[in-house]
PDB file of C-alpha atoms in Angstrom:
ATOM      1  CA  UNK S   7       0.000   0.000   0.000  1.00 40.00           C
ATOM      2  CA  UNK S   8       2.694   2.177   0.577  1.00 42.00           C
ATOM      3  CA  UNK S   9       4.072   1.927  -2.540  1.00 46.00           C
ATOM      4  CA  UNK S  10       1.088   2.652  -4.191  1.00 43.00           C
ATOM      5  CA  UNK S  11       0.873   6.003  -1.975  1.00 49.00           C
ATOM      6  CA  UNK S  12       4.548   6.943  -3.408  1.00 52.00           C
ATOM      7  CA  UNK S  13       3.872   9.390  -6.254  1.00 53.00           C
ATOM      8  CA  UNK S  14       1.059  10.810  -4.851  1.00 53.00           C
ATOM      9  CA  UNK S  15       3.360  11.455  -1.823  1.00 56.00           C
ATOM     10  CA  UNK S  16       5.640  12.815  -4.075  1.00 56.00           C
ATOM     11  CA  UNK S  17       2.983  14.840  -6.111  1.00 52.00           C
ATOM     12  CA  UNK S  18       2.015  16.731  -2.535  1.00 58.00           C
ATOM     13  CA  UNK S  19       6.259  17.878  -2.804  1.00 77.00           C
ATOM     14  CA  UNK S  20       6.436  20.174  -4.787  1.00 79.00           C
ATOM     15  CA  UNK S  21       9.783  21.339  -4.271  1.00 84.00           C
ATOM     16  CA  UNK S  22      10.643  17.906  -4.811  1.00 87.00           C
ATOM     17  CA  UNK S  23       9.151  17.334  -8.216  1.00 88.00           C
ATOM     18  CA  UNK S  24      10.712  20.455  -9.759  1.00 89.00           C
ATOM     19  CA  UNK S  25      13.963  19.661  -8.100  1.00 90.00           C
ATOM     20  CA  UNK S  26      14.403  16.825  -9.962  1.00 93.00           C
ATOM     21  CA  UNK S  27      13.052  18.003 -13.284  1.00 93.00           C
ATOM     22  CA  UNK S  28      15.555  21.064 -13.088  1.00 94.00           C
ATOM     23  CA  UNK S  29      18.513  18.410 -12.482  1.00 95.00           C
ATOM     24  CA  UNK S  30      17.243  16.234 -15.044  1.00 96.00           C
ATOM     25  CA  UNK S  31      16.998  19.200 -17.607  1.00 94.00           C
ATOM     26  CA  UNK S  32      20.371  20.360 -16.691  1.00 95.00           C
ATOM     27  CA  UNK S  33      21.772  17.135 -17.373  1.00 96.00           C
ATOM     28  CA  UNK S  34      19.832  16.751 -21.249  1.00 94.00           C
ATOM     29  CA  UNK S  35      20.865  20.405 -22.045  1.00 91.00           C
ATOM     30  CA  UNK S  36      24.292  19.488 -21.249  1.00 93.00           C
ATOM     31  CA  UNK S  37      24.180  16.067 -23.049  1.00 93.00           C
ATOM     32  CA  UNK S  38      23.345  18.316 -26.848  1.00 87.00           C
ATOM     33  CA  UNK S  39      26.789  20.273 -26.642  1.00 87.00           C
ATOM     34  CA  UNK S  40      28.313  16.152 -26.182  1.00 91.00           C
ATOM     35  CA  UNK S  41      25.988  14.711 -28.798  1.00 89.00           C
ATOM     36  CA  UNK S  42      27.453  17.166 -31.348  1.00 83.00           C
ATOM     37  CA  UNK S  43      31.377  16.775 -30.364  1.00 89.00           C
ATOM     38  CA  UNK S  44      30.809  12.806 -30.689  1.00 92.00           C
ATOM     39  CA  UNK S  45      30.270  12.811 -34.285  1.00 89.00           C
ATOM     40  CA  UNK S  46      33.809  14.209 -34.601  1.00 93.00           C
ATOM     41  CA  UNK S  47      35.009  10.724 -32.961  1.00 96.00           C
ATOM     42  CA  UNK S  48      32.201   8.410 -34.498  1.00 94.00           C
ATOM     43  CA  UNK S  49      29.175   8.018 -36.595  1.00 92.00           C
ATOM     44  CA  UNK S  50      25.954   9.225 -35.301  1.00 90.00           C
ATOM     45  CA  UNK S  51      23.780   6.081 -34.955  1.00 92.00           C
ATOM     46  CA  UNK S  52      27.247   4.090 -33.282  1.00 95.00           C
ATOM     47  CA  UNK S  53      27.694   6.925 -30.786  1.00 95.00           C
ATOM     48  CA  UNK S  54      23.651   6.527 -29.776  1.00 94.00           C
ATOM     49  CA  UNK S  55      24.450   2.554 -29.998  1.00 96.00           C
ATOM     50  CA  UNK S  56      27.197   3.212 -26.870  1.00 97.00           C
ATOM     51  CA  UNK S  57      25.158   5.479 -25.320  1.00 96.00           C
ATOM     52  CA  UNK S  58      22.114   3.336 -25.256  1.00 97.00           C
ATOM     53  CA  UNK S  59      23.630   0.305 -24.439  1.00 97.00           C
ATOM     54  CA  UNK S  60      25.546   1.768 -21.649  1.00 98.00           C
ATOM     55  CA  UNK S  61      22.465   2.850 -20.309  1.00 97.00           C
ATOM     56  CA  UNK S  62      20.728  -0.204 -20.598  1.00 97.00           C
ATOM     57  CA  UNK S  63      23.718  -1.756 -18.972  1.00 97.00           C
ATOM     58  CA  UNK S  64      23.341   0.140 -16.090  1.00 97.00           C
ATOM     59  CA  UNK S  65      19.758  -0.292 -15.263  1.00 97.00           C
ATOM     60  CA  UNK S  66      19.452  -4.185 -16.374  1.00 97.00           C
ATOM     61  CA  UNK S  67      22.394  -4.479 -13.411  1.00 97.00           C
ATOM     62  CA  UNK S  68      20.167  -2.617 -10.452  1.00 96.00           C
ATOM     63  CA  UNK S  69      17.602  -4.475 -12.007  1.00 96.00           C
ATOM     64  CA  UNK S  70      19.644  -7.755 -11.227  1.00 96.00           C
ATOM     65  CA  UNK S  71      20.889  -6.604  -8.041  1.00 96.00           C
ATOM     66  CA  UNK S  72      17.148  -5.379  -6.994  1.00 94.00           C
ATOM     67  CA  UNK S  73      16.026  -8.892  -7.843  1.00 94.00           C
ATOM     68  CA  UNK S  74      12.993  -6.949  -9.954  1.00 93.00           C
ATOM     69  CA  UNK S  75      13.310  -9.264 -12.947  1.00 93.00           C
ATOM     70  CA  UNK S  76      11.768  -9.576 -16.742  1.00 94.00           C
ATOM     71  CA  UNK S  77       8.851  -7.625 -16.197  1.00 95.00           C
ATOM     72  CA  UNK S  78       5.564  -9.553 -16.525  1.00 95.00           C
ATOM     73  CA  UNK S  79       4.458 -10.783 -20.094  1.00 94.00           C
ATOM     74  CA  UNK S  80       1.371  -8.607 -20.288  1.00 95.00           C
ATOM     75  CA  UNK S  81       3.955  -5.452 -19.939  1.00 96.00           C
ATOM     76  CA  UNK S  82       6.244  -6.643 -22.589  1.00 96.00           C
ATOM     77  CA  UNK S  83       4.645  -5.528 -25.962  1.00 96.00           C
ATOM     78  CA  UNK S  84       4.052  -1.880 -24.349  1.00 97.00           C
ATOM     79  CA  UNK S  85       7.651  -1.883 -23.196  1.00 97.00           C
ATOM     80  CA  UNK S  86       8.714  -2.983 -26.436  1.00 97.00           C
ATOM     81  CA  UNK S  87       6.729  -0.258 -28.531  1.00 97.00           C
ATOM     82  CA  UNK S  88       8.013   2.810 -25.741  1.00 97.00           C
ATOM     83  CA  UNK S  89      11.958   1.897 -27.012  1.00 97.00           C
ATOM     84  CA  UNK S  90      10.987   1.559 -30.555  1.00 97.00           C
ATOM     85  CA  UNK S  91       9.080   5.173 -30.055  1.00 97.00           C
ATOM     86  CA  UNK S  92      11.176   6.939 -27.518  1.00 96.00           C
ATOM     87  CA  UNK S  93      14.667   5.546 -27.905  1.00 96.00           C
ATOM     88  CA  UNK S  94      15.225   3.806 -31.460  1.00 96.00           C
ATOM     89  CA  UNK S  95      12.781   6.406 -33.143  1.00 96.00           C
ATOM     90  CA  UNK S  96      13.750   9.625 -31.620  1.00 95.00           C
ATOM     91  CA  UNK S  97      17.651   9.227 -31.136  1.00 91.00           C
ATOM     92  CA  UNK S  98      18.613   7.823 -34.535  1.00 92.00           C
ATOM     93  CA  UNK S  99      16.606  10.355 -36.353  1.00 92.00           C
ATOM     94  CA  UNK S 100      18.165  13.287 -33.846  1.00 90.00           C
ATOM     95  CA  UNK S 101      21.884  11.715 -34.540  1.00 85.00           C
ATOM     96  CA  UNK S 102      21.578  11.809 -38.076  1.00 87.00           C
ATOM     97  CA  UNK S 103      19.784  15.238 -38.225  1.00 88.00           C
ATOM     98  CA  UNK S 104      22.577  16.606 -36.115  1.00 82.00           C
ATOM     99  CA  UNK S 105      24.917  16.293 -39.073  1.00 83.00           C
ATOM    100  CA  UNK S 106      22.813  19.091 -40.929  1.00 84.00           C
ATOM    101  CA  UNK S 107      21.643  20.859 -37.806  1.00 81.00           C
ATOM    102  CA  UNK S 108      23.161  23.076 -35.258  1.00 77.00           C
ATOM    103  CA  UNK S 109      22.747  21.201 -31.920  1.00 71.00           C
ATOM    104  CA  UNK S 110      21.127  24.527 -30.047  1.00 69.00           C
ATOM    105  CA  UNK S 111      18.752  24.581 -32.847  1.00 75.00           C
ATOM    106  CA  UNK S 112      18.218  20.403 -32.804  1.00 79.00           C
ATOM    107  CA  UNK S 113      17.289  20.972 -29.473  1.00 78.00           C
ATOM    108  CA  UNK S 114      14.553  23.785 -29.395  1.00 80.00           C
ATOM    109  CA  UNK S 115      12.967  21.342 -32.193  1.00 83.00           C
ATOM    110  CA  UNK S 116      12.631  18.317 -30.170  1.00 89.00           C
ATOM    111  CA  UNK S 117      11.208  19.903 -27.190  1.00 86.00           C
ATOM    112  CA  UNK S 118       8.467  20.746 -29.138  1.00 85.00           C
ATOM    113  CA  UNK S 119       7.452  17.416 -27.498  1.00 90.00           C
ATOM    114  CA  UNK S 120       5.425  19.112 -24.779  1.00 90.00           C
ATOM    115  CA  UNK S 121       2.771  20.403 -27.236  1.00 87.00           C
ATOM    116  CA  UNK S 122       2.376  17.091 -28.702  1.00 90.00           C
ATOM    117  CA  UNK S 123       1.840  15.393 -25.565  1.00 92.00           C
ATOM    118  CA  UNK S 124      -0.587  17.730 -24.322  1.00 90.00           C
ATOM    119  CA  UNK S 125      -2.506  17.624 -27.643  1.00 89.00           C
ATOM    120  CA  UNK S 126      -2.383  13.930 -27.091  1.00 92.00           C
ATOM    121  CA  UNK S 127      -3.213  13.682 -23.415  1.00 92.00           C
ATOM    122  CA  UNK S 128      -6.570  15.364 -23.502  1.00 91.00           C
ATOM    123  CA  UNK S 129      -7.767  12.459 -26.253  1.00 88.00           C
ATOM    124  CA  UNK S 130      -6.113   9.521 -24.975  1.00 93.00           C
ATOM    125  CA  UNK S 131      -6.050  10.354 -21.154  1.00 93.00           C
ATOM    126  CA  UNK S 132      -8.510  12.939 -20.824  1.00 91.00           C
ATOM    127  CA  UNK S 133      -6.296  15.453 -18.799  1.00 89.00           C
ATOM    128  CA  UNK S 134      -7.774  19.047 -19.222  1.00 86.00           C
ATOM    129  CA  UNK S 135      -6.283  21.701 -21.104  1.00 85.00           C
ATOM    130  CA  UNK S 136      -7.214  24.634 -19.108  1.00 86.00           C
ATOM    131  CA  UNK S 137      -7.040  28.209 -20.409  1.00 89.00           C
ATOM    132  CA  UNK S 138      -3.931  28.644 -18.485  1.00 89.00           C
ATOM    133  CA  UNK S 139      -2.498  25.671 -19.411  1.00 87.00           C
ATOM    134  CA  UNK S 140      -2.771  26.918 -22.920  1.00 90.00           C
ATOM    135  CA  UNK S 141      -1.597  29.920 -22.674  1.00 91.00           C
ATOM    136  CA  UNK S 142       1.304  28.657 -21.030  1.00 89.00           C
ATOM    137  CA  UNK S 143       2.132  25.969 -23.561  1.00 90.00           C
ATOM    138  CA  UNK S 144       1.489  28.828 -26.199  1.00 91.00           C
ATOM    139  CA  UNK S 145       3.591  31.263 -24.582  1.00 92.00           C
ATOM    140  CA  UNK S 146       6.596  28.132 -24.528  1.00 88.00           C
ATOM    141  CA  UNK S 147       5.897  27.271 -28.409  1.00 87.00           C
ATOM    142  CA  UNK S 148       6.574  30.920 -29.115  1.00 89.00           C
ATOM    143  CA  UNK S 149       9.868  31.101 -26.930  1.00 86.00           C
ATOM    144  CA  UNK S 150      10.990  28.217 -29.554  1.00 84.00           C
ATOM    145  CA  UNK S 151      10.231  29.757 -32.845  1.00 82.00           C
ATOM    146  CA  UNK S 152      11.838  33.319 -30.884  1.00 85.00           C
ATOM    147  CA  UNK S 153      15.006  31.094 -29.956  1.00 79.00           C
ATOM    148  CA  UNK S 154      14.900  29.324 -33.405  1.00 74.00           C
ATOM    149  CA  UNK S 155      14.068  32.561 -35.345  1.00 73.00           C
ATOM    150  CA  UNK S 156      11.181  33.379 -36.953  1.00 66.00           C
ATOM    151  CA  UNK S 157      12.637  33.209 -40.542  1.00 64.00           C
ATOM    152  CA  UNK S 158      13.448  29.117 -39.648  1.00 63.00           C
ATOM    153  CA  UNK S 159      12.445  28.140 -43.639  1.00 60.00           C
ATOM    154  CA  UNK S 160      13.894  31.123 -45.073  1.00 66.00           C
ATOM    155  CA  UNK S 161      17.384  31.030 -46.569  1.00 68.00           C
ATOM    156  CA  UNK S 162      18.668  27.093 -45.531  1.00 72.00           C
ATOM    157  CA  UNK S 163      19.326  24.125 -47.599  1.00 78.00           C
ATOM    158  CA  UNK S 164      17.285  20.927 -48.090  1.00 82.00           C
ATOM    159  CA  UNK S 165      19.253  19.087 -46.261  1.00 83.00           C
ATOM    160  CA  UNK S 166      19.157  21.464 -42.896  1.00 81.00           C
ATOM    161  CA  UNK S 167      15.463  21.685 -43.234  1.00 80.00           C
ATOM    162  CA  UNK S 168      14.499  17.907 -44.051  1.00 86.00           C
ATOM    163  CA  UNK S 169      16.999  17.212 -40.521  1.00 86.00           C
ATOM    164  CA  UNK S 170      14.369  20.059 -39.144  1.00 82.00           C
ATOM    165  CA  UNK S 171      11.753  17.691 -39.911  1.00 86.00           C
ATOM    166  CA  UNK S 172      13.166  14.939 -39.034  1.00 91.00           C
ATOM    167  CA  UNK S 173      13.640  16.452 -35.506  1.00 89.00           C
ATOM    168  CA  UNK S 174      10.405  17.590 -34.879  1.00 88.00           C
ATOM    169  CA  UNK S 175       9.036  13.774 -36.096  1.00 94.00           C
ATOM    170  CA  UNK S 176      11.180  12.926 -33.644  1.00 95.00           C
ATOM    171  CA  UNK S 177       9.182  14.949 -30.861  1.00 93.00           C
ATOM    172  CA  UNK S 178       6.115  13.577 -31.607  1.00 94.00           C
ATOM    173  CA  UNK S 179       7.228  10.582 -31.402  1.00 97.00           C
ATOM    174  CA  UNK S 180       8.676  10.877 -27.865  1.00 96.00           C
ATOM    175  CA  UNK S 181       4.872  12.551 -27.407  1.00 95.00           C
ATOM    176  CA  UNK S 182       3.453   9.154 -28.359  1.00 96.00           C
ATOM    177  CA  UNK S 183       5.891   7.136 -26.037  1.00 97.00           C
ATOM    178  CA  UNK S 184       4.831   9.292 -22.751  1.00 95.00           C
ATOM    179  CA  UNK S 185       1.242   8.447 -23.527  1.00 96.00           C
ATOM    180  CA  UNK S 186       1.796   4.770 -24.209  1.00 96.00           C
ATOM    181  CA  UNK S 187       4.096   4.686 -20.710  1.00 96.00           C
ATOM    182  CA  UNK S 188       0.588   6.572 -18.974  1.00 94.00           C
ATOM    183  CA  UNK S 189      -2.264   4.327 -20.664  1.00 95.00           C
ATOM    184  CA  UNK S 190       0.046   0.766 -19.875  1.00 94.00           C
ATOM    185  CA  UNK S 191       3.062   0.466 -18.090  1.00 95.00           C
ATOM    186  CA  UNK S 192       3.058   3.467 -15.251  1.00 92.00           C
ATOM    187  CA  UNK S 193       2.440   0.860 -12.597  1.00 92.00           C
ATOM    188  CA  UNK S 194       5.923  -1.201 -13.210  1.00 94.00           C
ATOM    189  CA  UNK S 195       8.796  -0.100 -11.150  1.00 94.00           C
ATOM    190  CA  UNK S 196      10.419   2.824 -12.722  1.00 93.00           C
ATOM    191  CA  UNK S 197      13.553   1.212 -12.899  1.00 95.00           C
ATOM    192  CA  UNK S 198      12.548  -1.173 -14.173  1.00 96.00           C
ATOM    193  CA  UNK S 199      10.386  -0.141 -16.791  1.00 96.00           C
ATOM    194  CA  UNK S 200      13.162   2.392 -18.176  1.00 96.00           C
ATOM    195  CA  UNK S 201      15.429  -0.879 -18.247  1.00 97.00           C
ATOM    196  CA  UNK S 202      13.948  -2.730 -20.623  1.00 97.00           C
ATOM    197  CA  UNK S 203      12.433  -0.141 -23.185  1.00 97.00           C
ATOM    198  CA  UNK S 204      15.778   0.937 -23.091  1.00 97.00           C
ATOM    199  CA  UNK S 205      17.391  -2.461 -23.638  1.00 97.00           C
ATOM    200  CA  UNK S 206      14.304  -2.801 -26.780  1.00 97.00           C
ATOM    201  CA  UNK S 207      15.325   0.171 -27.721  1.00 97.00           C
ATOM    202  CA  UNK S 208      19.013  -0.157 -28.484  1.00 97.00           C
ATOM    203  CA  UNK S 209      18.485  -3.073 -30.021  1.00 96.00           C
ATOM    204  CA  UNK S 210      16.308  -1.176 -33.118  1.00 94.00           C
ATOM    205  CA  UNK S 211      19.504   1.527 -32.796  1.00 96.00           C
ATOM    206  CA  UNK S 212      22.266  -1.107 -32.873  1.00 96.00           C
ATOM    207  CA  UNK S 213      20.259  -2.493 -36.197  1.00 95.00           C
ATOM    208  CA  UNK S 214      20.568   0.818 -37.673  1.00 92.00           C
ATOM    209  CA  UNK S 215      24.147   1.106 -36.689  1.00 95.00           C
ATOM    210  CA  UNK S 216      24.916  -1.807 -38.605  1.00 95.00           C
ATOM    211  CA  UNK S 217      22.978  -0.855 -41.679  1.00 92.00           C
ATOM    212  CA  UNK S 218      23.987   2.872 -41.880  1.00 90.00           C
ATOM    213  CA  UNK S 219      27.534   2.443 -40.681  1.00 93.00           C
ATOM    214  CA  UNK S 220      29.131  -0.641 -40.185  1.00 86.00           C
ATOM    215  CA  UNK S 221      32.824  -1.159 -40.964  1.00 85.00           C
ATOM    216  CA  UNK S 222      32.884   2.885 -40.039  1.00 90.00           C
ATOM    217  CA  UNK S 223      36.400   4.129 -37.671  1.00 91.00           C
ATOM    218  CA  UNK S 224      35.724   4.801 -33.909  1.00 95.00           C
ATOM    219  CA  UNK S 225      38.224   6.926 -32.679  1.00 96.00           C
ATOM    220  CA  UNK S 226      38.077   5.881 -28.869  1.00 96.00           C
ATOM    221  CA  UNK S 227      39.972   8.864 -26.514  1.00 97.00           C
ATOM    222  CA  UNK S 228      39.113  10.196 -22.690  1.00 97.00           C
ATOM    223  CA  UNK S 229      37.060  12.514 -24.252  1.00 96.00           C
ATOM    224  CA  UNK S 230      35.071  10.199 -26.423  1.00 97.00           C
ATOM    225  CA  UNK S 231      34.667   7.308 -23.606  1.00 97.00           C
ATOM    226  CA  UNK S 232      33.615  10.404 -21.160  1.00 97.00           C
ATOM    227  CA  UNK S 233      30.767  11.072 -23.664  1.00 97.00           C
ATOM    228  CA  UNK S 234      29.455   7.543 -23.803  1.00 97.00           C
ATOM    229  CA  UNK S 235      30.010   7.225 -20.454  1.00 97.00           C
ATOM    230  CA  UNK S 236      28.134  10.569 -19.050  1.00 97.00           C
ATOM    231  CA  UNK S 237      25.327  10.487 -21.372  1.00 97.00           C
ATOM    232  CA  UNK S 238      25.110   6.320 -20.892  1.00 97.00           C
ATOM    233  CA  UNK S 239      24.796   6.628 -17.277  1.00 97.00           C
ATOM    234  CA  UNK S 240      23.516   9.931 -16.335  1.00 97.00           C
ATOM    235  CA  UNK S 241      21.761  11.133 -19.343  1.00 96.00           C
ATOM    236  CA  UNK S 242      20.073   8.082 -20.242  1.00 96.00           C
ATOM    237  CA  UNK S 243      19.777   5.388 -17.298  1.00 97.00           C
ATOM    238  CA  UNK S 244      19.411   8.361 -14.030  1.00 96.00           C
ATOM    239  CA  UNK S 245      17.210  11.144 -16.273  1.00 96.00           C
ATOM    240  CA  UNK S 246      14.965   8.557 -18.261  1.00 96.00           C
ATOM    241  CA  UNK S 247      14.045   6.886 -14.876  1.00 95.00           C
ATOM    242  CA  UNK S 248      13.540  10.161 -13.083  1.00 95.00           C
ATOM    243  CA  UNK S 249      11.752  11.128 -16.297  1.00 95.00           C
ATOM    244  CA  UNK S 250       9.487   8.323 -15.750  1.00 94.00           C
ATOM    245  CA  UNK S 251       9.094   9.330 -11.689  1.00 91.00           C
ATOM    246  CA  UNK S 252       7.724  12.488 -12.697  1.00 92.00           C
ATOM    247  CA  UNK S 253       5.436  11.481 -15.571  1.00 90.00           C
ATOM    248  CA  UNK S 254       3.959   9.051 -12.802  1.00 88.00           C
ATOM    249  CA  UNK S 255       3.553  12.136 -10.478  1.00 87.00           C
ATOM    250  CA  UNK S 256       2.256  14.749 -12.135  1.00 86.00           C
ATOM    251  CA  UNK S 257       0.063  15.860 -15.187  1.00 87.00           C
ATOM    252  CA  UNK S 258       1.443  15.521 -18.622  1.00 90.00           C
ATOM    253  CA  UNK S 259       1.367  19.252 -19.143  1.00 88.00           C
ATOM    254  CA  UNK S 260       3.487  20.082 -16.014  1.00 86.00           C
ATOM    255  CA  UNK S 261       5.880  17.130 -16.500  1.00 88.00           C
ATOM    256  CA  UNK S 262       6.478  17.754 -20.295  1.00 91.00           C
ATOM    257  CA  UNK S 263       6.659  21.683 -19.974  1.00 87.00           C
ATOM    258  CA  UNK S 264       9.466  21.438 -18.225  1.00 88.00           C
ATOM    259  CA  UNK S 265      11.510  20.370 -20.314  1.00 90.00           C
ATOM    260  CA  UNK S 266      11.786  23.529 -22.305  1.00 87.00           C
ATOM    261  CA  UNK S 267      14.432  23.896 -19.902  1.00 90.00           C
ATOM    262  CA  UNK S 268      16.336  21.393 -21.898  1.00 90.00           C
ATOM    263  CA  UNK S 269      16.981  24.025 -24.919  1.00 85.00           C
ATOM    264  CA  UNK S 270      17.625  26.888 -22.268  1.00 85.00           C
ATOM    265  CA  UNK S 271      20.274  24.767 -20.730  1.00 89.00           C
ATOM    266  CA  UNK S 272      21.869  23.746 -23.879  1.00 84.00           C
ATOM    267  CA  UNK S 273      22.138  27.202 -25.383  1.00 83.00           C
ATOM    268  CA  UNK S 274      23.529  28.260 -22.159  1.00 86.00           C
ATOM    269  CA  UNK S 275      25.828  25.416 -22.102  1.00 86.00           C
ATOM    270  CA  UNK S 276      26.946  25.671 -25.898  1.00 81.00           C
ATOM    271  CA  UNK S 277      27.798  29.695 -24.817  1.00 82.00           C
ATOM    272  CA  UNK S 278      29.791  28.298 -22.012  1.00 86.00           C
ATOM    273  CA  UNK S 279      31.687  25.548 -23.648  1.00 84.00           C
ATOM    274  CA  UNK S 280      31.638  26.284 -27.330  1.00 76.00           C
ATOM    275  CA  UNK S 281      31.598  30.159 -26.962  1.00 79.00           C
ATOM    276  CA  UNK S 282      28.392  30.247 -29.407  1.00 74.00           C
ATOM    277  CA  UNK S 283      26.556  33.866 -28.787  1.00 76.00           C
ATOM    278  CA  UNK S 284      23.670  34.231 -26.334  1.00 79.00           C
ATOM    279  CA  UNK S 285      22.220  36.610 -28.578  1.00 81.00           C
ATOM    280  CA  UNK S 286      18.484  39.105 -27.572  1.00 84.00           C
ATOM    281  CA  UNK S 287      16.540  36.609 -29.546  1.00 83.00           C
ATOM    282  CA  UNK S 288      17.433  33.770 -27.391  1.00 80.00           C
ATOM    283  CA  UNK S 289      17.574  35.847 -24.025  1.00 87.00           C
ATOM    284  CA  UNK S 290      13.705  36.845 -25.339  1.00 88.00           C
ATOM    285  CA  UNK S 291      12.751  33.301 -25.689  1.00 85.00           C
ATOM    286  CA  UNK S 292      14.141  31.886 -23.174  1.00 87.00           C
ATOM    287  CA  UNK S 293      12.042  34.634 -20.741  1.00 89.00           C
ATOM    288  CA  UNK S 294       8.747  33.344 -22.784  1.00 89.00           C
ATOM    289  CA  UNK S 295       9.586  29.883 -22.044  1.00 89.00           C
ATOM    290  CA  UNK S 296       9.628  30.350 -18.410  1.00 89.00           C
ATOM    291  CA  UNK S 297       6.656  32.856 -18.183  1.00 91.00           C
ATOM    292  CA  UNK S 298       4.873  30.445 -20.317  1.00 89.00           C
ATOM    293  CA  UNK S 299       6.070  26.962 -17.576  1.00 88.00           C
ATOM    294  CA  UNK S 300       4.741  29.583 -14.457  1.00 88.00           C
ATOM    295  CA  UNK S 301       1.408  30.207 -16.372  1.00 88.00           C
ATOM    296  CA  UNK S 302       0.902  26.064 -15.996  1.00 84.00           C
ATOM    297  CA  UNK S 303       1.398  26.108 -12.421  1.00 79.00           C
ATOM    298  CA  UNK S 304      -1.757  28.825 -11.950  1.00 79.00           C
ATOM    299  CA  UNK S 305      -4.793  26.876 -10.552  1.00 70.00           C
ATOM    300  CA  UNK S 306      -8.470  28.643 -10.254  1.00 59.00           C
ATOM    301  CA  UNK S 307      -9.712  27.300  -7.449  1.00 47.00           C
ATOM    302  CA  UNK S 308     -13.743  26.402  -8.550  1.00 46.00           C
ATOM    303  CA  UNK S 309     -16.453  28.779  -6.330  1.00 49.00           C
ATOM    304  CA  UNK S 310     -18.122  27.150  -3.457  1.00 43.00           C
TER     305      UNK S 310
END
């Protein structure tokens, strides 16, 4: 019984919930700037092939050490179709757009995710979308196109804009995989759950590594191993589990929202690291991002 009680134990903390979305976001906006340096060291669909399976690595051995085991059979089919949506789908289509596509820019695309979600959760799990939940999610769609700029079509090759595509195709499908964990597998352990999409995942990736780019050079250095290794463990196994804590906490228009942070984080991070400019447009959109996650948060209470 107590486990039941968890999230909604959780839910009642809020400092708690946003805590970990903030470190979680932190973490993925980080992960962008090493996305982009690992294609200088190996292909895009090998580098998501070590990342992947590092991750699912990591889980499958808590899983073993937790004694959780193969999740029951009824479970396996949805697990199955959240890796082939969230993880194969999203991350080989993002690796191979980021050889056309800046990685600040790859980023504001995907987290377009939140829109599709919501759009999604109000047929297929009946949350609300309130006025100020609207206004909120519209107010975060146009801090993306104001980070992005509002001429995105205008002036760029075919190449940069089908990766564009490609990206946001991407976001709805990570969309789809959030409603497929809500409607059938929420009530696994979290751990274990992220384990094994993860592990069904990779496998669809490590298929596409061998199509796309087998018999390809890896250059294997500190820096490239600390890339694997970071966005295995941390980026992958720790944020995709919290990710799933949180979805299993709170609404699907406060958990997804937050991850606008992600492209925040990785702009600011790409300034840092990579000296790229933090120029007004982003500084605007990044303010209409957060205005647009604190109009969310506003709840009418109903009259007496």
């Amino acid at each position: 019984m107590d486990k039941l009680n968890q999230p909604k134990k959780l839910a009642q903390s809020k400092f708690i919930v946003w805590s970990l979305m903030i470190t979680i976001t932190l973490i993925w906006g980080y992960t962008w700037v090493l996305m982009k340096a690992s294609l200088d060291y190996m292909g895009p669909f090998t580098f998501s092939s070590f990342r992947f399976g590092t991750g699912a690595l990591t889980l499958l051995l808590i899983v073993w050490i937790t004694r959780l085991g193969f999740p029951p059979k009824r479970y396996v089919k949805p697990l199955m179709a959240i890796g082939f949506l969230q993880t194969t789908v999203v991350f080989t289509l993002v690796m191979f757009a980021l050889m056309f596509v800046e990685a600040g820019k790859s980023s504001v695309l995907l987290y377009s995710m939140p829109v599709w979600s919501s759009l999604f959760a109000v047929k297929w799990l009946g949350e609300p979308l309130t006025r100020w939940r609207t206004a909120g999610l519209v107010s975060g769609l146009l801090g993306l196109l104001t980070i992005l700029g509002w001429d995105i079509w205008l002036g760029q090759s075919l190449a940069v804009i089908a990766g564009e595509l490609l990206i946001i195709l991407s976001a709805v499908s990570w969309a789809g995989a959030n409603i497929l964990y809500r409607l059938k597998v929420s009530d696994l352990p979290k751990i274990q759950s992220s384990a094994f999409q993860m592990l069904f995942g990779v496998i669809g990736i490590f298929l596409a590594t061998l199509v796309m780019e087998g018999g390809q050079s890896i250059d294997f250095t500190a820096e490239s191993i600390y890339y694997i290794m970071f966005s295995g463990v941390l980026a992958s196994a720790l944020c995709f589990t919290v990710w799933y804590v949180i979805m299993s906490t709170v609404d699907m228009v406060t958990a997804t929202i937050s991850t606008l942070l992600v492209p925040m984080f990785g702009l600011l991070f790409s300034h840092l690291l990579l000296n790229e400019a933090l120029t007004a447009s982003i500084m605007a959109g990044s303010t209409l991002i957060l205005l647009g996650i604190a109009l969310t948060q506003i709840k009418i209470e109903p009259k007496a």
